[in-house]
Every structure is written in C-alpha cells, then in structure tokens.
mmCIF file of C-alpha atoms in Angstrom:
data_model
loop_
_atom_site.group_PDB
_atom_site.id
_atom_site.type_symbol
_atom_site.label_atom_id
_atom_site.label_comp_id
_atom_site.label_asym_id
_atom_site.label_seq_id
_atom_site.Cartn_x
_atom_site.Cartn_y
_atom_site.Cartn_z
ATOM 1 C CA UNK A 1 95.225 82.738 115.224
ATOM 2 C CA UNK A 2 95.454 86.535 114.414
ATOM 3 C CA UNK A 3 97.855 88.607 115.325
ATOM 4 C CA UNK A 4 96.552 92.268 116.705
ATOM 5 C CA UNK A 5 97.801 95.528 117.717
ATOM 6 C CA UNK A 6 96.902 97.499 120.534
ATOM 7 C CA UNK A 7 98.006 101.085 121.849
ATOM 8 C CA UNK A 8 99.851 99.606 124.735
ATOM 9 C CA UNK A 9 102.686 96.737 125.373
ATOM 10 C CA UNK A 10 102.976 94.833 128.483
ATOM 11 C CA UNK A 11 104.300 96.727 131.404
ATOM 12 C CA UNK A 12 107.194 94.040 131.699
ATOM 13 C CA UNK A 13 108.215 95.218 128.200
ATOM 14 C CA UNK A 14 110.666 97.710 127.377
ATOM 15 C CA UNK A 15 110.911 100.435 124.641
ATOM 16 C CA UNK A 16 113.267 99.832 122.444
ATOM 17 C CA UNK A 17 116.159 103.043 121.935
ATOM 18 C CA UNK A 18 115.361 103.077 118.102
ATOM 19 C CA UNK A 19 112.108 104.032 117.097
ATOM 20 C CA UNK A 20 112.007 102.477 113.384
ATOM 21 C CA UNK A 21 113.115 98.934 114.473
ATOM 22 C CA UNK A 22 116.362 97.038 114.343
ATOM 23 C CA UNK A 23 117.676 97.676 110.816
ATOM 24 C CA UNK A 24 118.064 101.311 108.492
ATOM 25 C CA UNK A 25 114.417 102.315 107.663
ATOM 26 C CA UNK A 26 114.522 104.739 104.920
ATOM 27 C CA UNK A 27 111.341 106.910 103.485
ATOM 28 C CA UNK A 28 111.500 105.207 100.428
ATOM 29 C CA UNK A 29 111.259 101.785 102.039
ATOM 30 C CA UNK A 30 107.703 102.930 103.798
ATOM 31 C CA UNK A 31 106.300 104.381 100.414
ATOM 32 C CA UNK A 32 107.308 100.975 98.841
ATOM 33 C CA UNK A 33 105.197 99.054 101.246
ATOM 34 C CA UNK A 34 101.913 98.279 99.712
ATOM 35 C CA UNK A 35 98.629 100.274 100.566
ATOM 36 C CA UNK A 36 95.385 98.254 101.532
ATOM 37 C CA UNK A 37 92.363 100.123 100.371
ATOM 38 C CA UNK A 38 88.496 100.030 100.783
ATOM 39 C CA UNK A 39 87.468 100.953 97.371
ATOM 40 C CA UNK A 40 89.107 100.042 93.924
ATOM 41 C CA UNK A 41 90.794 103.277 92.498
ATOM 42 C CA UNK A 42 89.585 104.958 89.778
ATOM 43 C CA UNK A 43 92.839 106.522 88.106
ATOM 44 C CA UNK A 44 92.852 109.444 85.383
ATOM 45 C CA UNK A 45 96.608 109.808 84.562
ATOM 46 C CA UNK A 46 98.287 106.518 83.463
ATOM 47 C CA UNK A 47 101.612 105.219 82.116
ATOM 48 C CA UNK A 48 101.022 105.018 78.213
ATOM 49 C CA UNK A 49 104.600 103.347 77.452
ATOM 50 C CA UNK A 50 108.079 103.359 78.092
ATOM 51 C CA UNK A 51 110.236 105.902 76.316
ATOM 52 C CA UNK A 52 113.570 103.802 75.288
ATOM 53 C CA UNK A 53 114.901 103.304 72.115
ATOM 54 C CA UNK A 54 115.311 99.504 72.712
ATOM 55 C CA UNK A 55 111.410 99.102 73.115
ATOM 56 C CA UNK A 56 111.427 98.241 76.701
ATOM 57 C CA UNK A 57 108.292 97.084 78.293
ATOM 58 C CA UNK A 58 109.056 98.218 82.037
ATOM 59 C CA UNK A 59 110.992 101.138 83.222
ATOM 60 C CA UNK A 60 113.397 101.278 86.023
ATOM 61 C CA UNK A 61 115.358 103.981 88.048
ATOM 62 C CA UNK A 62 116.650 106.870 85.436
ATOM 63 C CA UNK A 63 114.629 105.248 82.660
ATOM 64 C CA UNK A 64 111.653 107.558 80.823
ATOM 65 C CA UNK A 65 107.966 106.640 80.743
ATOM 66 C CA UNK A 66 105.154 108.264 78.590
ATOM 67 C CA UNK A 67 101.578 109.681 80.264
ATOM 68 C CA UNK A 68 98.568 110.350 78.168
ATOM 69 C CA UNK A 69 97.195 113.537 78.391
ATOM 70 C CA UNK A 70 93.685 114.825 78.578
ATOM 71 C CA UNK A 71 91.955 118.236 78.801
ATOM 72 C CA UNK A 72 92.933 120.389 81.878
ATOM 73 C CA UNK A 73 94.890 116.822 83.208
ATOM 74 C CA UNK A 74 96.927 119.683 85.320
ATOM 75 C CA UNK A 75 100.365 117.969 84.268
ATOM 76 C CA UNK A 76 103.557 120.500 83.966
ATOM 77 C CA UNK A 77 107.449 119.884 84.163
ATOM 78 C CA UNK A 78 108.417 119.448 87.841
ATOM 79 C CA UNK A 79 105.682 117.681 89.315
ATOM 80 C CA UNK A 80 106.004 114.551 91.021
ATOM 81 C CA UNK A 81 103.729 111.415 91.077
ATOM 82 C CA UNK A 82 103.688 107.855 92.936
ATOM 83 C CA UNK A 83 103.322 105.173 90.095
ATOM 84 C CA UNK A 84 100.577 102.368 91.677
ATOM 85 C CA UNK A 85 98.693 99.261 90.471
ATOM 86 C CA UNK A 86 96.218 97.261 91.901
ATOM 87 C CA UNK A 87 97.635 93.877 93.448
ATOM 88 C CA UNK A 88 96.083 90.643 91.793
ATOM 89 C CA UNK A 89 93.489 90.263 89.281
ATOM 90 C CA UNK A 90 91.529 93.766 88.806
ATOM 91 C CA UNK A 91 88.386 91.326 88.071
ATOM 92 C CA UNK A 92 88.478 89.778 91.852
ATOM 93 C CA UNK A 93 89.505 93.511 93.336
ATOM 94 C CA UNK A 94 87.632 93.868 96.660
ATOM 95 C CA UNK A 95 84.222 96.050 96.715
ATOM 96 C CA UNK A 96 83.450 98.604 98.539
ATOM 97 C CA UNK A 97 82.289 96.880 101.790
ATOM 98 C CA UNK A 98 83.950 93.314 101.045
ATOM 99 C CA UNK A 99 87.169 94.483 102.752
ATOM 100 C CA UNK A 100 90.664 95.210 101.771
ATOM 101 C CA UNK A 101 92.602 95.216 98.416
ATOM 102 C CA UNK A 102 96.013 95.833 98.318
ATOM 103 C CA UNK A 103 97.853 98.589 95.649
ATOM 104 C CA UNK A 104 101.212 98.132 94.865
ATOM 105 C CA UNK A 105 103.674 101.297 94.408
ATOM 106 C CA UNK A 106 105.808 100.874 91.570
ATOM 107 C CA UNK A 107 108.181 103.880 92.016
ATOM 108 C CA UNK A 108 107.827 107.549 91.649
ATOM 109 C CA UNK A 109 108.601 109.562 88.789
ATOM 110 C CA UNK A 110 109.224 113.610 87.937
ATOM 111 C CA UNK A 111 107.585 114.900 84.806
ATOM 112 C CA UNK A 112 110.060 116.591 82.688
ATOM 113 C CA UNK A 113 108.607 118.165 79.807
ATOM 114 C CA UNK A 114 104.691 118.285 77.910
ATOM 115 C CA UNK A 115 103.483 118.602 74.621
ATOM 116 C CA UNK A 116 99.608 118.466 73.415
ATOM 117 C CA UNK A 117 99.088 114.737 73.530
ATOM 118 C CA UNK A 118 101.977 113.414 75.897
ATOM 119 C CA UNK A 119 103.968 114.309 78.957
ATOM 120 C CA UNK A 120 107.409 113.058 79.575
ATOM 121 C CA UNK A 121 108.530 111.389 82.882
ATOM 122 C CA UNK A 122 112.051 110.118 84.238
ATOM 123 C CA UNK A 123 112.049 107.443 86.956
ATOM 124 C CA UNK A 124 113.605 108.765 90.218
ATOM 125 C CA UNK A 125 112.997 105.451 92.277
ATOM 126 C CA UNK A 126 111.375 101.909 91.048
ATOM 127 C CA UNK A 127 110.417 99.870 93.802
ATOM 128 C CA UNK A 128 109.211 97.554 91.033
ATOM 129 C CA UNK A 129 109.538 97.871 87.291
ATOM 130 C CA UNK A 130 106.853 100.435 86.157
ATOM 131 C CA UNK A 131 104.817 98.955 83.559
ATOM 132 C CA UNK A 132 102.506 100.749 80.548
ATOM 133 C CA UNK A 133 98.947 100.680 82.280
ATOM 134 C CA UNK A 134 100.183 101.975 85.776
ATOM 135 C CA UNK A 135 98.750 104.532 87.180
ATOM 136 C CA UNK A 136 99.656 108.319 88.641
ATOM 137 C CA UNK A 137 98.889 109.589 92.282
ATOM 138 C CA UNK A 138 100.106 112.354 93.908
ATOM 139 C CA UNK A 139 103.733 111.572 95.666
ATOM 140 C CA UNK A 140 103.835 112.536 99.034
ATOM 141 C CA UNK A 141 107.800 111.973 100.612
ATOM 142 C CA UNK A 142 106.920 109.772 104.043
ATOM 143 C CA UNK A 143 108.550 111.298 106.958
ATOM 144 C CA UNK A 144 110.394 108.954 109.863
ATOM 145 C CA UNK A 145 109.277 109.793 113.161
ATOM 146 C CA UNK A 146 112.001 110.695 115.533
ATOM 147 C CA UNK A 147 110.317 109.853 118.585
ATOM 148 C CA UNK A 148 107.756 106.938 119.622
ATOM 149 C CA UNK A 149 104.678 107.228 122.189
ATOM 150 C CA UNK A 150 105.403 106.251 125.556
ATOM 151 C CA UNK A 151 104.304 102.427 127.061
ATOM 152 C CA UNK A 152 100.764 102.643 128.182
ATOM 153 C CA UNK A 153 98.540 100.099 130.003
ATOM 154 C CA UNK A 154 97.218 97.725 127.170
ATOM 155 C CA UNK A 155 93.700 98.624 126.228
ATOM 156 C CA UNK A 156 92.275 95.027 125.083
ATOM 157 C CA UNK A 157 88.627 96.454 124.246
ATOM 158 C CA UNK A 158 90.207 98.423 120.979
ATOM 159 C CA UNK A 159 92.211 95.991 118.958
ATOM 160 C CA UNK A 160 93.358 96.373 115.515
ATOM 161 C CA UNK A 161 94.024 93.810 112.821
ATOM 162 C CA UNK A 162 97.695 92.936 110.882
ATOM 163 C CA UNK A 163 96.553 93.578 107.151
ATOM 164 C CA UNK A 164 99.562 92.601 104.530
ATOM 165 C CA UNK A 165 102.703 93.758 104.026
ATOM 166 C CA UNK A 166 104.090 94.271 100.595
ATOM 167 C CA UNK A 167 103.672 91.553 97.950
ATOM 168 C CA UNK A 168 100.861 89.749 99.980
ATOM 169 C CA UNK A 169 103.480 89.092 102.555
ATOM 170 C CA UNK A 170 101.712 87.498 105.740
ATOM 171 C CA UNK A 171 104.697 87.025 108.522
ATOM 172 C CA UNK A 172 106.797 89.906 109.650
ATOM 173 C CA UNK A 173 110.302 90.373 111.705
ATOM 174 C CA UNK A 174 112.101 92.877 113.013
ATOM 175 C CA UNK A 175 112.583 95.792 110.628
ATOM 176 C CA UNK A 176 109.501 94.978 108.297
ATOM 177 C CA UNK A 177 106.670 97.529 107.461
ATOM 178 C CA UNK A 178 103.028 96.431 107.225
ATOM 179 C CA UNK A 179 99.815 97.772 107.573
ATOM 180 C CA UNK A 180 97.259 97.950 110.493
ATOM 181 C CA UNK A 181 93.303 98.783 110.017
ATOM 182 C CA UNK A 182 93.351 102.050 111.763
ATOM 183 C CA UNK A 183 94.216 105.328 110.657
ATOM 184 C CA UNK A 184 93.620 109.063 111.328
ATOM 185 C CA UNK A 185 89.999 108.567 111.686
ATOM 186 C CA UNK A 186 90.476 106.365 114.984
ATOM 187 C CA UNK A 187 92.823 108.902 116.240
ATOM 188 C CA UNK A 188 95.974 107.317 114.844
ATOM 189 C CA UNK A 189 99.565 109.692 114.610
ATOM 190 C CA UNK A 190 103.066 109.100 113.642
ATOM 191 C CA UNK A 191 105.152 108.150 116.062
ATOM 192 C CA UNK A 192 102.095 105.981 117.955
ATOM 193 C CA UNK A 193 103.460 102.619 119.614
ATOM 194 C CA UNK A 194 101.498 99.518 119.516
ATOM 195 C CA UNK A 195 101.759 96.086 120.491
ATOM 196 C CA UNK A 196 101.199 92.472 118.742
ATOM 197 C CA UNK A 197 99.090 89.914 120.404
ATOM 198 C CA UNK A 198 97.967 86.459 119.383
ATOM 199 C CA UNK A 199 95.212 85.023 120.341
ATOM 200 C CA UNK A 200 96.938 81.107 121.188
ATOM 201 C CA UNK A 201 93.675 79.975 122.671
ATOM 202 C CA UNK A 202 90.881 80.719 120.370
ATOM 203 C CA UNK A 203 88.956 82.920 122.810
ATOM 204 C CA UNK A 204 88.547 80.653 125.557
ATOM 205 C CA UNK A 205 87.389 82.953 128.639
ATOM 206 C CA UNK A 206 89.979 84.010 131.048
ATOM 207 C CA UNK A 207 92.929 82.853 128.810
ATOM 208 C CA UNK A 208 95.465 85.253 128.189
ATOM 209 C CA UNK A 209 96.866 86.723 124.891
ATOM 210 C CA UNK A 210 100.372 85.987 123.820
ATOM 211 C CA UNK A 211 102.586 89.360 123.425
ATOM 212 C CA UNK A 212 104.319 89.036 120.083
ATOM 213 C CA UNK A 213 106.198 91.927 119.648
ATOM 214 C CA UNK A 214 106.208 96.010 119.322
ATOM 215 C CA UNK A 215 105.802 98.452 116.256
ATOM 216 C CA UNK A 216 105.681 102.410 115.534
ATOM 217 C CA UNK A 217 103.438 104.131 113.242
ATOM 218 C CA UNK A 218 105.530 105.576 110.154
ATOM 219 C CA UNK A 219 102.759 106.793 108.047
ATOM 220 C CA UNK A 220 99.188 107.073 109.010
ATOM 221 C CA UNK A 221 96.216 106.872 106.486
ATOM 222 C CA UNK A 222 92.901 107.773 107.259
ATOM 223 C CA UNK A 223 91.768 104.140 107.631
ATOM 224 C CA UNK A 224 94.775 102.280 107.623
ATOM 225 C CA UNK A 225 98.429 102.961 108.967
ATOM 226 C CA UNK A 226 101.920 101.670 108.027
ATOM 227 C CA UNK A 227 103.977 100.505 110.483
ATOM 228 C CA UNK A 228 107.620 99.213 111.490
ATOM 229 C CA UNK A 229 108.218 96.436 113.534
ATOM 230 C CA UNK A 230 110.876 97.231 116.281
ATOM 231 C CA UNK A 231 110.597 94.225 118.341
ATOM 232 C CA UNK A 232 109.470 90.847 117.946
ATOM 233 C CA UNK A 233 109.594 87.926 120.613
ATOM 234 C CA UNK A 234 108.066 85.503 117.952
#
C-alpha cells in the first residue's frame, strides 16, 4: 500500500493548533532532512580535506574543512554553504527520468579565509560527519510557517506520493519530516496543509481510502517539498 497526500483532510478531522507538529521543530531539522532530486548533481566546489592537527577523517560542529579552489569560483570569507553528498552508491544513482535519488545534507559551513589554492571554512552545524569529497551548495535558512492553510474538501483526483525521509526512512510519525513529489511547479507554498491516505483495498472500485494523518509544508522546492507530520492516526 502506498500513502498519498491530498490538499485536504476529511471534514471530521480537526486542525491541530500547532502547525509544525507535536514536537519542537527547529529550522536546522528541516535543513538536515534529505532532499529528493531527479538528476544527479554536478558539483563544482568540494571538501578537499579536514583541517585538524589529529588528521581526522571527518569534521563535526566547530571543526574546520578545506575547500579546493579553481579560477572564478567566487569564494570569499563570510559566505555560507550547505555541505551535501549523494545517498547510496553514485554508480546506481537514478538518471534523468528514472525517479528520485536522495541527497544527504551533511551540515553547513562558513568560509573564514581564502588563498590562491584553498579556502578554509568552519562547520556551523553537522547533521552528519562532513567528509572529504562532499560538495558545496548555497545555503538557505528554512523559515518555519507560523500558520497553516485551512481544511478544504478532499480532491482525490490530485494525489501526490510520499517519498523517503532522512537515511531512506520509510515510516513516519508525529513530528517527523519527509518529502512529497509536489513543489512550487505544482502550486505548493509554505504552510499548505495536506492529508495522508492509503488505499487498503488495492484500487477496488467503490472502496474508500483510509485517512492516516495530516502534514504541513515547511520547505517547498520546485518539484518536491518537505513537510512535517502534525497528526497521525496510523
């Protein structure tokens, strides 16, 4: 059975007063949630190594990493970058049109110094150990919604699919974050409210879908969006 999301919930369901779930949700938790992508990233800036007197193999919060430079890379002190890596084997990462692959956000860094060959950056926060070979992407701080959309009648003709969570997580409860295959290209906005349903009857005509819970969009992308589960009944 596959859970699906709709831009509505049953009329009998009540909107929870907290729009970001039953647990304390922080922006960094959203930023650390894996991102589904439809094409393999082609990084330009990568982590060259960990800058540490003990020759550590990975960096955590407060540590320093070296970034290899190239002409016109634009690196300058004060810039902030997300550090990411492909989830799983790069050789089996889905190609364009083969579905979604996952990108792990290992953390984010701030550039502190540059010279002709390298840039030095301090780790602001680590979702995971930051390793040599991880790549850099521009960092944008997520802004959690203060309000959520109102309940609307269900539109069962427009269903989205639940994608994986962090570390290929496939089961979710109250307060968890995950992604759906709808984004700004489909009209998704921050604070939009969705409902989870499952087809327990394998598509048999006339059999109802089962309502599993509700979610609120916390970070929309172009084709996918991160949502937080605000209520579950299963």
